[in-house]
Amino acid sequence: GQQLNRLFFWPLDDELALGSHWVAMKKLGLLVMFVAVGTMLSGCVSTGPTQSAVSAGEAEKIAEEITKLDQQWSQTALTKDTAFLKSIWADDLRFTQPDGKVFDKEAALADVEGNTDTVTSSVISAYKVRVYGKNFAVVAGDHHATGKDKDGKPFSRKFRFTGAWVRKQMSTGERKWQCVSDHSSKLE
């Protein structure tokens, strides 16, 4: 006990340490330490609706921008627009498929290019963007795709996904939102 106390509080001689003043100072020191730690942590955790360190207007603008990108991403199931995917997927992308396979950007693009399904509908629903500052956001939602597989058999696939988006500095100097991580789970 006494050695530990001396690590966190100023050293006093043994006689004074036994006195009531030391006990009061020890309690005060603990209180100050708890308040300091609590104050530091309160800056890291927000109870606001967007969990954001930006203004509500800026968070709304960021959410709209990312929502638009995710909606366009959903439509690439129909269009196979890999150029668009290359632009929104970060070079260090990690994509976890429902079966647990983890793809990097190159493998994910190859999977899109090699897909022989004919998708006729691709819709995102139950979608939410949480903004955590000017350069980071987390998205979650459901994706429903319908169409026919390579053998002409109709399919209807539903997934729940979570993605992390980061506003990155491009080599051109432009700052652009890119998905750095995505995970989906099959619902049906």
Coordinates of N, CA, C and O in Angstrom, one line a residue:
G1 N 0.8 -1.2 0.0 CA 0.0 0.0 0.0 C 0.8 1.3 0.0 O 0.6 2.1 -0.8
Q2 N 1.7 1.4 1.0 CA 2.4 2.7 1.1 C 3.3 3.0 -0.1 O 3.3 4.1 -0.6
Q3 N 4.0 2.0 -0.6 CA 4.8 2.3 -1.8 C 4.0 2.7 -3.0 O 4.4 3.6 -3.7
L4 N 2.9 2.0 -3.2 CA 2.0 2.4 -4.3 C 1.5 3.8 -4.2 O 1.5 4.5 -5.1
N5 N 1.1 4.2 -3.0 CA 0.6 5.5 -2.7 C 1.7 6.5 -3.1 O 1.4 7.6 -3.6
R6 N 2.9 6.2 -2.8 CA 4.0 7.2 -3.1 C 4.2 7.3 -4.6 O 4.8 8.3 -5.0
L7 N 3.8 6.3 -5.4 CA 4.0 6.5 -6.8 C 3.0 7.5 -7.4 O 3.3 8.1 -8.4
F8 N 1.8 7.6 -6.8 CA 0.8 8.5 -7.3 C 0.7 9.8 -6.6 O 0.1 10.7 -7.1
F9 N 1.2 9.9 -5.4 CA 1.1 11.1 -4.6 C 2.5 11.6 -4.2 O 3.5 10.8 -4.3
W10 N 2.6 12.8 -3.7 CA 3.9 13.3 -3.3 C 4.4 12.5 -2.0 O 3.6 12.1 -1.2
P11 N 5.7 12.4 -1.9 CA 6.2 11.6 -0.8 C 6.2 12.4 0.5 O 6.5 13.6 0.5
L12 N 5.8 11.8 1.6 CA 5.7 12.4 2.9 C 6.4 11.5 3.9 O 6.5 10.3 3.7
D13 N 6.9 12.0 5.0 CA 7.5 11.2 6.0 C 6.5 10.3 6.6 O 5.3 10.5 6.6
D14 N 6.9 9.1 7.2 CA 6.0 8.1 7.7 C 5.1 8.6 8.8 O 3.9 8.2 8.9
E15 N 5.5 9.5 9.6 CA 4.7 10.0 10.7 C 3.5 10.8 10.2 O 2.4 10.6 10.6
L16 N 3.8 11.7 9.2 CA 2.7 12.5 8.6 C 1.8 11.6 7.8 O 0.6 11.9 7.8
A17 N 2.3 10.6 7.1 CA 1.5 9.7 6.3 C 0.4 9.0 7.1 O -0.6 8.7 6.6
L18 N 0.7 8.8 8.4 CA -0.3 8.1 9.2 C -1.3 9.1 9.8 O -2.3 8.6 10.3
G19 N -1.1 10.4 9.6 CA -2.1 11.3 10.2 C -3.3 11.5 9.3 O -3.4 11.0 8.2
S20 N -4.3 12.1 9.9 CA -5.6 12.3 9.2 C -5.4 13.2 8.0 O -6.2 13.1 7.0
H21 N -4.5 14.1 8.0 CA -4.3 15.0 6.8 C -3.9 14.2 5.6 O -4.4 14.5 4.5
W22 N -3.1 13.2 5.8 CA -2.7 12.4 4.7 C -3.8 11.6 4.1 O -4.0 11.5 2.9
V23 N -4.7 11.1 4.9 CA -5.9 10.4 4.5 C -6.8 11.3 3.6 O -7.3 11.0 2.6
A24 N -7.0 12.5 4.1 CA -7.8 13.5 3.4 C -7.2 13.8 2.1 O -7.8 13.9 1.0
M25 N -5.9 14.1 2.1 CA -5.2 14.4 0.8 C -5.2 13.2 -0.2 O -5.3 13.4 -1.4
K26 N -5.1 12.0 0.4 CA -5.2 10.8 -0.5 C -6.5 10.8 -1.2 O -6.6 10.5 -2.4
K27 N -7.6 11.0 -0.4 CA -8.9 11.0 -1.0 C -9.1 12.1 -2.0 O -9.7 11.9 -3.1
L28 N -8.6 13.2 -1.7 CA -8.7 14.4 -2.7 C -7.9 14.1 -3.9 O -8.3 14.3 -5.0
G29 N -6.7 13.5 -3.8 CA -5.9 13.1 -4.9 C -6.6 12.1 -5.8 O -6.5 12.2 -7.0
L30 N -7.2 11.1 -5.2 CA -8.0 10.2 -6.0 C -9.1 10.8 -6.7 O -9.4 10.5 -7.9
L31 N -9.8 11.7 -6.1 CA -10.9 12.4 -6.7 C -10.4 13.2 -7.9 O -11.0 13.2 -9.0
V32 N -9.3 13.9 -7.7 CA -8.8 14.7 -8.8 C -8.4 13.8 -10.0 O -8.6 14.1 -11.1
M33 N -7.8 12.7 -9.7 CA -7.4 11.8 -10.7 C -8.6 11.2 -11.5 O -8.6 11.2 -12.7
F34 N -9.7 10.9 -10.8 CA -10.9 10.4 -11.4 C -11.5 11.4 -12.3 O -12.0 11.2 -13.4
V35 N -11.6 12.7 -11.8 CA -12.1 13.8 -12.6 C -11.3 14.0 -13.8 O -11.8 14.2 -14.9
A36 N -10.0 14.0 -13.7 CA -9.1 14.2 -14.8 C -9.3 13.2 -15.9 O -9.4 13.5 -17.1
V37 N -9.3 11.9 -15.5 CA -9.5 10.8 -16.4 C -10.9 10.9 -17.1 O -11.0 10.8 -18.3
G38 N -11.9 11.2 -16.3 CA -13.2 11.3 -16.8 C -13.4 12.5 -17.8 O -14.0 12.3 -18.8
T39 N -12.7 13.6 -17.5 CA -12.7 14.7 -18.4 C -12.0 14.4 -19.7 O -12.5 14.7 -20.8
M40 N -10.9 13.7 -19.7 CA -10.2 13.3 -20.9 C -11.1 12.3 -21.7 O -11.2 12.5 -22.9
L41 N -11.7 11.4 -21.1 CA -12.5 10.4 -21.8 C -13.8 11.0 -22.4 O -14.3 10.6 -23.4
S42 N -14.3 12.0 -21.7 CA -15.5 12.6 -22.2 C -15.3 13.3 -23.5 O -16.2 13.4 -24.3
G43 N -14.1 13.7 -23.9 CA -13.8 14.3 -25.2 C -13.8 13.2 -26.3 O -13.9 13.5 -27.4
C44 N -13.6 12.0 -25.9 CA -13.5 10.9 -26.8 C -14.9 10.2 -27.1 O -15.0 9.5 -28.1
V45 N -15.8 10.4 -26.3 CA -17.1 9.8 -26.4 C -18.2 10.8 -26.5 O -18.3 11.7 -25.7
S46 N -19.0 10.8 -27.6 CA -20.1 11.7 -27.8 C -21.4 11.0 -27.7 O -21.5 9.9 -28.2
T47 N -22.4 11.6 -27.1 CA -23.7 11.0 -27.1 C -24.6 11.6 -28.1 O -25.8 11.3 -28.1
G48 N -24.1 12.5 -28.9 CA -24.9 13.1 -29.9 C -25.4 12.1 -31.0 O -24.9 11.0 -31.1
P49 N -26.4 12.5 -31.8 CA -26.9 11.6 -32.8 C -26.0 11.2 -33.9 O -26.2 10.2 -34.5
T50 N -25.0 12.0 -34.2 CA -24.0 11.6 -35.3 C -22.7 11.1 -34.7 O -21.8 10.8 -35.5
Q51 N -22.5 11.2 -33.4 CA -21.2 10.8 -32.9 C -20.1 11.6 -33.5 O -19.0 11.1 -33.7
S52 N -20.4 12.8 -33.8 CA -19.5 13.6 -34.7 C -18.7 14.7 -33.9 O -19.2 15.3 -33.0
A53 N -17.5 14.9 -34.4 CA -16.7 16.1 -33.9 C -16.9 17.3 -34.9 O -16.1 18.2 -34.8
V54 N -17.8 17.2 -35.8 CA -18.1 18.3 -36.7 C -19.5 18.8 -36.5 O -20.3 18.2 -35.8
S55 N -19.8 19.9 -37.1 CA -21.1 20.5 -36.9 C -22.2 19.6 -37.5 O -21.9 18.8 -38.4
A56 N -23.4 19.8 -37.1 CA -24.5 19.0 -37.6 C -24.6 19.2 -39.1 O -24.9 18.2 -39.8
G57 N -24.5 20.4 -39.6 CA -24.6 20.7 -41.0 C -23.5 20.0 -41.8 O -23.8 19.4 -42.9
E58 N -22.3 20.0 -41.3 CA -21.2 19.3 -42.0 C -21.3 17.8 -41.9 O -21.1 17.1 -42.9
A59 N -21.8 17.3 -40.8 CA -22.0 15.8 -40.7 C -23.1 15.4 -41.7 O -23.0 14.4 -42.3
E60 N -24.1 16.2 -41.8 CA -25.2 15.9 -42.8 C -24.7 15.9 -44.2 O -25.0 15.0 -45.0
K61 N -23.8 16.9 -44.6 CA -23.2 16.9 -45.9 C -22.4 15.7 -46.2 O -22.4 15.1 -47.3
I62 N -21.5 15.3 -45.2 CA -20.7 14.2 -45.3 C -21.5 12.9 -45.5 O -21.3 12.1 -46.4
A63 N -22.6 12.8 -44.7 CA -23.5 11.6 -44.8 C -24.1 11.5 -46.2 O -24.3 10.5 -46.8
E64 N -24.6 12.7 -46.7 CA -25.2 12.7 -48.1 C -24.2 12.3 -49.1 O -24.5 11.5 -50.0
E65 N -22.9 12.7 -49.0 CA -21.9 12.4 -50.0 C -21.6 10.9 -50.0 O -21.5 10.2 -51.0
I66 N -21.4 10.3 -48.8 CA -21.1 8.9 -48.7 C -22.3 8.1 -49.1 O -22.2 7.0 -49.8
T67 N -23.5 8.5 -48.8 CA -24.8 7.8 -49.2 C -24.8 7.7 -50.7 O -25.1 6.6 -51.3
K68 N -24.5 8.8 -51.4 CA -24.5 8.8 -52.8 C -23.5 7.8 -53.4 O -23.8 7.1 -54.3
L69 N -22.3 7.8 -52.8 CA -21.2 6.9 -53.2 C -21.7 5.4 -53.0 O -21.5 4.6 -53.9
D70 N -22.3 5.1 -51.9 CA -22.7 3.8 -51.6 C -23.9 3.4 -52.5 O -23.9 2.2 -53.0
Q71 N -24.8 4.3 -52.9 CA -25.8 4.0 -53.8 C -25.3 3.7 -55.2 O -25.7 2.7 -55.9
Q72 N -24.3 4.5 -55.6 CA -23.6 4.2 -56.9 C -22.9 2.9 -56.9 O -22.9 2.1 -57.9
W73 N -22.3 2.5 -55.7 CA -21.6 1.3 -55.6 C -22.6 0.1 -55.8 O -22.3 -0.8 -56.5
S74 N -23.8 0.3 -55.2 CA -24.8 -0.8 -55.3 C -25.2 -1.0 -56.8 O -25.4 -2.1 -57.2
Q75 N -25.2 0.1 -57.6 CA -25.6 0.0 -59.0 C -24.5 -0.7 -59.8 O -24.8 -1.1 -60.9
T76 N -23.3 -0.8 -59.3 CA -22.3 -1.4 -60.1 C -22.5 -2.9 -60.3 O -22.0 -3.6 -61.1
A77 N -23.4 -3.5 -59.4 CA -23.8 -4.9 -59.6 C -24.6 -5.0 -60.9 O -24.5 -6.1 -61.6
L78 N -25.2 -4.0 -61.4 CA -25.9 -4.0 -62.7 C -25.0 -3.6 -63.8 O -25.0 -4.2 -64.9
T79 N -24.2 -2.5 -63.6 CA -23.4 -1.9 -64.7 C -22.0 -2.5 -64.8 O -21.3 -2.3 -65.8
K80 N -21.5 -3.2 -63.8 CA -20.1 -3.7 -63.7 C -19.1 -2.6 -64.0 O -18.0 -2.8 -64.6
D81 N -19.4 -1.4 -63.4 CA -18.5 -0.3 -63.6 C -17.3 -0.4 -62.6 O -17.3 0.2 -61.5
T82 N -16.3 -1.1 -63.0 CA -15.1 -1.3 -62.2 C -14.3 0.0 -62.0 O -13.6 0.1 -61.1
A83 N -14.4 0.9 -63.0 CA -13.6 2.1 -62.9 C -14.1 2.9 -61.7 O -13.4 3.5 -61.0
F84 N -15.5 2.9 -61.5 CA -16.0 3.6 -60.3 C -15.6 2.9 -59.1 O -15.2 3.6 -58.1
L85 N -15.6 1.6 -59.0 CA -15.2 0.9 -57.8 C -13.7 1.1 -57.5 O -13.3 1.3 -56.4
K86 N -12.9 1.2 -58.6 CA -11.4 1.5 -58.4 C -11.3 2.9 -57.7 O -10.4 3.1 -56.9
S87 N -12.2 3.8 -58.0 CA -12.0 5.2 -57.5 C -12.5 5.3 -56.1 O -12.1 6.1 -55.3
I88 N -13.5 4.4 -55.6 CA -14.0 4.6 -54.3 C -13.4 3.5 -53.3 O -13.5 3.7 -52.1
W89 N -12.8 2.5 -53.8 CA -12.1 1.5 -52.9 C -10.7 1.9 -52.7 O -9.9 2.1 -53.7
A90 N -10.3 2.1 -51.5 CA -8.9 2.4 -51.1 C -8.0 1.3 -51.6 O -8.4 0.2 -51.7
D91 N -6.7 1.7 -51.8 CA -5.7 0.7 -52.2 C -5.5 -0.3 -51.2 O -5.2 -1.5 -51.4
D92 N -5.8 0.1 -49.9 CA -5.6 -0.9 -48.8 C -6.9 -1.5 -48.3 O -7.1 -1.9 -47.2
L93 N -7.9 -1.5 -49.2 CA -9.2 -2.1 -48.9 C -9.1 -3.5 -48.4 O -8.4 -4.3 -48.9
R94 N -10.0 -3.8 -47.4 CA -10.1 -5.2 -46.9 C -11.6 -5.4 -46.9 O -12.4 -4.7 -46.3
F95 N -12.1 -6.4 -47.7 CA -13.5 -6.7 -47.9 C -13.7 -8.2 -47.4 O -13.1 -9.1 -48.0
T96 N -14.5 -8.3 -46.4 CA -14.9 -9.6 -45.9 C -16.2 -10.1 -46.4 O -17.2 -9.4 -46.2
Q97 N -16.2 -11.2 -47.2 CA -17.4 -11.7 -47.8 C -18.2 -12.5 -46.7 O -17.7 -12.9 -45.7
P98 N -19.5 -12.8 -47.0 CA -20.3 -13.6 -46.1 C -19.7 -14.9 -45.7 O -20.0 -15.4 -44.6
D99 N -18.9 -15.5 -46.6 CA -18.4 -16.9 -46.3 C -17.1 -16.8 -45.5 O -16.4 -17.8 -45.2
G100 N -16.7 -15.5 -45.2 CA -15.5 -15.3 -44.4 C -14.2 -15.0 -45.2 O -13.2 -14.7 -44.6
K101 N -14.3 -15.2 -46.5 CA -13.1 -14.9 -47.3 C -12.8 -13.4 -47.2 O -13.7 -12.6 -47.3
V102 N -11.5 -13.0 -47.1 CA -11.1 -11.6 -47.1 C -10.4 -11.3 -48.4 O -9.4 -12.0 -48.7
F103 N -10.9 -10.3 -49.0 CA -10.3 -9.8 -50.3 C -9.6 -8.5 -50.1 O -10.1 -7.6 -49.3
D104 N -8.5 -8.3 -50.8 CA -8.0 -6.9 -51.0 C -8.6 -6.3 -52.2 O -9.5 -6.9 -52.8
K105 N -8.2 -5.1 -52.5 CA -8.8 -4.4 -53.6 C -8.7 -5.1 -54.9 O -9.7 -5.3 -55.7
E106 N -7.5 -5.6 -55.2 CA -7.3 -6.4 -56.5 C -8.2 -7.6 -56.6 O -8.8 -7.8 -57.6
A107 N -8.3 -8.4 -55.5 CA -9.1 -9.6 -55.5 C -10.6 -9.3 -55.6 O -11.3 -10.0 -56.3
A108 N -11.0 -8.2 -55.0 CA -12.4 -7.8 -55.0 C -12.8 -7.3 -56.4 O -13.9 -7.7 -56.9
L109 N -11.9 -6.6 -57.1 CA -12.1 -6.2 -58.5 C -12.2 -7.4 -59.4 O -13.1 -7.5 -60.3
A110 N -11.3 -8.3 -59.2 CA -11.3 -9.6 -60.0 C -12.6 -10.3 -59.8 O -13.2 -10.9 -60.8
D111 N -13.1 -10.3 -58.6 CA -14.4 -11.0 -58.3 C -15.5 -10.4 -59.0 O -16.4 -11.0 -59.6
V112 N -15.6 -9.0 -59.1 CA -16.6 -8.3 -59.8 C -16.5 -8.6 -61.3 O -17.5 -8.9 -61.9
E113 N -15.3 -8.5 -61.8 CA -15.1 -8.7 -63.2 C -15.4 -10.2 -63.7 O -15.9 -10.4 -64.8
G114 N -15.2 -11.1 -62.8 CA -15.5 -12.5 -63.1 C -16.9 -13.0 -62.8 O -17.2 -14.1 -63.1
N115 N -17.7 -12.2 -62.2 CA -19.0 -12.5 -61.9 C -19.9 -12.7 -63.1 O -20.0 -11.7 -63.9
T116 N -20.5 -13.8 -63.3 CA -21.3 -14.1 -64.5 C -22.8 -13.9 -64.3 O -23.6 -14.2 -65.2
D117 N -23.2 -13.5 -63.1 CA -24.6 -13.3 -62.8 C -25.1 -12.1 -63.5 O -24.4 -11.1 -63.8
T118 N -26.4 -12.1 -63.9 CA -27.1 -10.9 -64.5 C -28.0 -10.3 -63.4 O -29.0 -10.9 -63.0
V119 N -27.6 -9.2 -62.8 CA -28.3 -8.6 -61.8 C -29.3 -7.6 -62.4 O -28.9 -6.8 -63.3
T120 N -30.6 -7.7 -62.0 CA -31.6 -6.8 -62.6 C -32.1 -5.8 -61.6 O -32.7 -4.8 -62.0
S121 N -31.8 -6.0 -60.3 CA -32.2 -5.0 -59.3 C -31.1 -5.1 -58.2 O -30.7 -6.2 -57.7
S122 N -30.7 -3.9 -57.7 CA -29.8 -3.8 -56.6 C -30.2 -2.6 -55.8 O -30.1 -1.5 -56.2
V123 N -30.6 -2.9 -54.5 CA -31.2 -1.8 -53.7 C -30.6 -1.9 -52.3 O -30.4 -2.9 -51.7
I124 N -30.3 -0.7 -51.8 CA -29.8 -0.5 -50.4 C -31.0 0.0 -49.6 O -31.7 0.9 -50.0
S125 N -31.1 -0.6 -48.4 CA -32.2 -0.1 -47.5 C -31.6 -0.2 -46.0 O -30.5 -0.7 -45.8
A126 N -32.4 0.3 -45.1 CA -32.0 0.4 -43.7 C -30.6 1.0 -43.5 O -29.8 0.5 -42.7
Y127 N -30.4 2.0 -44.3 CA -29.0 2.5 -44.4 C -28.8 3.7 -43.4 O -29.7 4.5 -43.3
K128 N -27.6 3.7 -42.8 CA -27.3 4.7 -41.8 C -25.8 5.1 -41.9 O -25.0 4.2 -42.0
V129 N -25.5 6.3 -41.9 CA -24.1 6.8 -41.9 C -23.9 7.5 -40.5 O -24.7 8.3 -40.1
R130 N -22.8 7.1 -39.9 CA -22.4 7.7 -38.6 C -21.1 8.4 -38.9 O -20.1 7.8 -39.3
V131 N -21.1 9.7 -38.7 CA -19.9 10.5 -39.0 C -19.1 10.7 -37.7 O -19.6 11.2 -36.7
Y132 N -17.8 10.5 -37.8 CA -16.9 10.6 -36.6 C -15.8 11.6 -36.8 O -14.7 11.4 -36.4
G133 N -16.1 12.7 -37.5 CA -15.2 13.7 -37.8 C -15.1 14.0 -39.3 O -15.9 13.5 -40.1
K134 N -14.2 14.9 -39.6 CA -14.2 15.4 -41.0 C -13.7 14.3 -42.0 O -13.9 14.4 -43.2
N135 N -13.0 13.3 -41.5 CA -12.3 12.3 -42.4 C -12.7 10.9 -42.1 O -12.0 10.0 -42.6
F136 N -13.7 10.6 -41.3 CA -14.0 9.2 -41.0 C -15.5 9.0 -40.7 O -16.1 9.8 -40.0
A137 N -16.1 7.9 -41.3 CA -17.5 7.6 -41.2 C -17.7 6.1 -41.2 O -16.9 5.4 -41.9
V138 N -18.7 5.6 -40.6 CA -19.0 4.2 -40.6 C -20.5 4.1 -41.2 O -21.3 4.9 -40.8
V139 N -20.7 3.2 -42.1 CA -22.0 3.0 -42.7 C -22.5 1.6 -42.3 O -21.7 0.6 -42.1
A140 N -23.8 1.4 -42.3 CA -24.4 0.1 -42.2 C -25.7 0.1 -42.9 O -26.4 1.1 -43.0
G141 N -26.1 -1.1 -43.4 CA -27.3 -1.2 -44.2 C -27.6 -2.6 -44.7 O -26.8 -3.5 -44.4
D142 N -28.6 -2.7 -45.4 CA -29.0 -3.9 -46.1 C -28.9 -3.8 -47.6 O -29.2 -2.7 -48.1
H143 N -28.5 -4.8 -48.3 CA -28.4 -4.8 -49.7 C -29.2 -6.0 -50.3 O -29.1 -7.1 -49.8
H144 N -30.1 -5.7 -51.2 CA -30.9 -6.8 -51.8 C -30.7 -6.7 -53.3 O -30.9 -5.7 -54.0
A145 N -30.2 -7.9 -53.8 CA -30.0 -8.0 -55.3 C -30.8 -9.1 -55.8 O -30.9 -10.2 -55.2
T146 N -31.4 -8.9 -57.0 CA -32.2 -9.9 -57.7 C -31.7 -10.0 -59.1 O -31.1 -9.1 -59.7
G147 N -31.9 -11.2 -59.7 CA -31.4 -11.4 -61.1 C -31.4 -12.9 -61.4 O -32.2 -13.7 -60.8
K148 N -30.5 -13.2 -62.4 CA -30.4 -14.6 -62.8 C -28.9 -15.0 -62.7 O -28.0 -14.2 -63.1
D149 N -28.6 -16.3 -62.3 CA -27.2 -16.7 -62.3 C -26.8 -17.1 -63.7 O -27.6 -17.0 -64.7
K150 N -25.6 -17.7 -63.8 CA -25.0 -18.0 -65.1 C -25.8 -19.1 -65.9 O -25.8 -19.1 -67.1
D151 N -26.6 -19.9 -65.1 CA -27.4 -20.9 -65.7 C -28.9 -20.4 -66.0 O -29.7 -21.2 -66.4
G152 N -29.1 -19.2 -65.7 CA -30.5 -18.6 -66.0 C -31.4 -18.8 -64.8 O -32.6 -18.5 -64.9
K153 N -31.0 -19.3 -63.7 CA -31.8 -19.5 -62.6 C -32.0 -18.2 -61.8 O -31.0 -17.6 -61.4
P154 N -33.2 -17.8 -61.5 CA -33.5 -16.6 -60.7 C -32.9 -16.7 -59.3 O -32.9 -17.7 -58.7
F155 N -32.5 -15.5 -58.8 CA -32.0 -15.5 -57.4 C -32.5 -14.2 -56.8 O -32.8 -13.2 -57.5
S156 N -32.5 -14.2 -55.5 CA -32.8 -13.1 -54.6 C -31.9 -13.2 -53.5 O -32.0 -14.1 -52.7
R157 N -30.9 -12.2 -53.3 CA -29.9 -12.3 -52.3 C -30.0 -11.1 -51.4 O -30.0 -10.0 -51.9
K158 N -30.0 -11.3 -50.1 CA -30.1 -10.2 -49.1 C -28.9 -10.3 -48.2 O -28.5 -11.4 -47.7
F159 N -28.2 -9.2 -48.0 CA -27.1 -9.1 -47.2 C -27.2 -7.9 -46.2 O -27.8 -6.9 -46.6
R160 N -26.5 -8.0 -45.1 CA -26.4 -6.8 -44.2 C -24.9 -6.5 -44.2 O -24.0 -7.3 -44.2
F161 N -24.6 -5.2 -44.3 CA -23.2 -4.8 -44.5 C -22.8 -3.6 -43.5 O -23.7 -2.9 -43.0
T162 N -21.5 -3.6 -43.2 CA -20.9 -2.5 -42.5 C -19.7 -2.1 -43.2 O -18.9 -2.9 -43.6
G163 N -19.5 -0.8 -43.3 CA -18.3 -0.3 -44.0 C -17.7 0.9 -43.3 O -18.3 1.7 -42.6
A164 N -16.4 1.0 -43.5 CA -15.6 2.2 -42.9 C -15.1 3.0 -44.1 O -14.5 2.5 -45.0
W165 N -15.4 4.3 -44.0 CA -15.0 5.3 -45.1 C -14.0 6.3 -44.5 O -14.3 6.8 -43.4
V166 N -13.0 6.6 -45.3 CA -12.0 7.6 -44.8 C -11.8 8.6 -46.0 O -11.7 8.2 -47.1
R167 N -11.7 9.9 -45.6 CA -11.4 10.9 -46.6 C -9.9 10.9 -46.7 O -9.2 11.3 -45.8
K168 N -9.4 10.5 -47.9 CA -8.0 10.4 -48.1 C -7.4 11.4 -49.0 O -8.1 11.9 -49.9
Q169 N -6.2 11.7 -48.8 CA -5.5 12.7 -49.7 C -5.0 11.9 -50.9 O -4.2 10.9 -50.8
M170 N -5.4 12.3 -52.1 CA -5.0 11.6 -53.4 C -3.7 12.3 -53.9 O -3.3 13.3 -53.4
S171 N -3.1 11.6 -54.8 CA -1.8 12.1 -55.3 C -2.0 13.4 -56.1 O -1.1 14.2 -56.2
T172 N -3.2 13.7 -56.5 CA -3.6 14.9 -57.2 C -3.7 16.1 -56.2 O -3.9 17.2 -56.7
G173 N -3.7 15.8 -54.9 CA -4.0 16.8 -53.9 C -5.4 16.9 -53.5 O -5.7 17.5 -52.5
E174 N -6.3 16.2 -54.2 CA -7.7 16.2 -53.9 C -7.9 15.3 -52.7 O -7.3 14.3 -52.5
R175 N -8.9 15.7 -51.8 CA -9.3 14.8 -50.7 C -10.6 14.1 -51.1 O -11.5 14.8 -51.6
K176 N -10.6 12.8 -51.0 CA -11.7 12.0 -51.6 C -12.1 10.9 -50.6 O -11.3 10.3 -50.0
W177 N -13.4 10.6 -50.5 CA -13.9 9.6 -49.7 C -13.6 8.2 -50.3 O -13.9 8.0 -51.5
Q178 N -13.1 7.3 -49.6 CA -12.8 5.9 -50.0 C -13.2 4.9 -49.0 O -13.0 5.2 -47.8
C179 N -13.7 3.8 -49.4 CA -14.0 2.7 -48.5 C -12.7 2.0 -48.2 O -12.0 1.5 -49.1
V180 N -12.4 1.8 -46.9 CA -11.2 1.1 -46.5 C -11.5 -0.3 -46.0 O -10.6 -1.1 -45.9
S181 N -12.7 -0.5 -45.5 CA -13.1 -1.8 -45.0 C -14.6 -2.0 -45.2 O -15.4 -1.1 -45.0
D182 N -14.9 -3.3 -45.5 CA -16.3 -3.6 -45.7 C -16.6 -5.0 -45.3 O -15.7 -5.9 -45.6
H183 N -17.7 -5.3 -44.7 CA -18.0 -6.7 -44.3 C -19.5 -6.9 -44.6 O -20.3 -6.0 -44.4
S184 N -19.8 -8.0 -45.1 CA -21.3 -8.3 -45.4 C -21.6 -9.7 -44.9 O -20.8 -10.6 -44.8
S185 N -22.8 -9.8 -44.4 CA -23.3 -11.1 -43.9 C -24.6 -11.4 -44.6 O -25.4 -10.6 -44.9
K186 N -24.8 -12.7 -45.0 CA -26.0 -13.1 -45.7 C -27.2 -13.1 -44.8 O -27.1 -13.6 -43.6
L187 N -28.3 -12.6 -45.2 CA -29.5 -12.6 -44.4 C -30.4 -13.8 -44.7 O -31.2 -14.2 -43.8
E188 N -30.4 -14.3 -45.9 CA -31.3 -15.4 -46.3 C -30.5 -16.5 -46.8 O -29.5 -16.4 -47.5

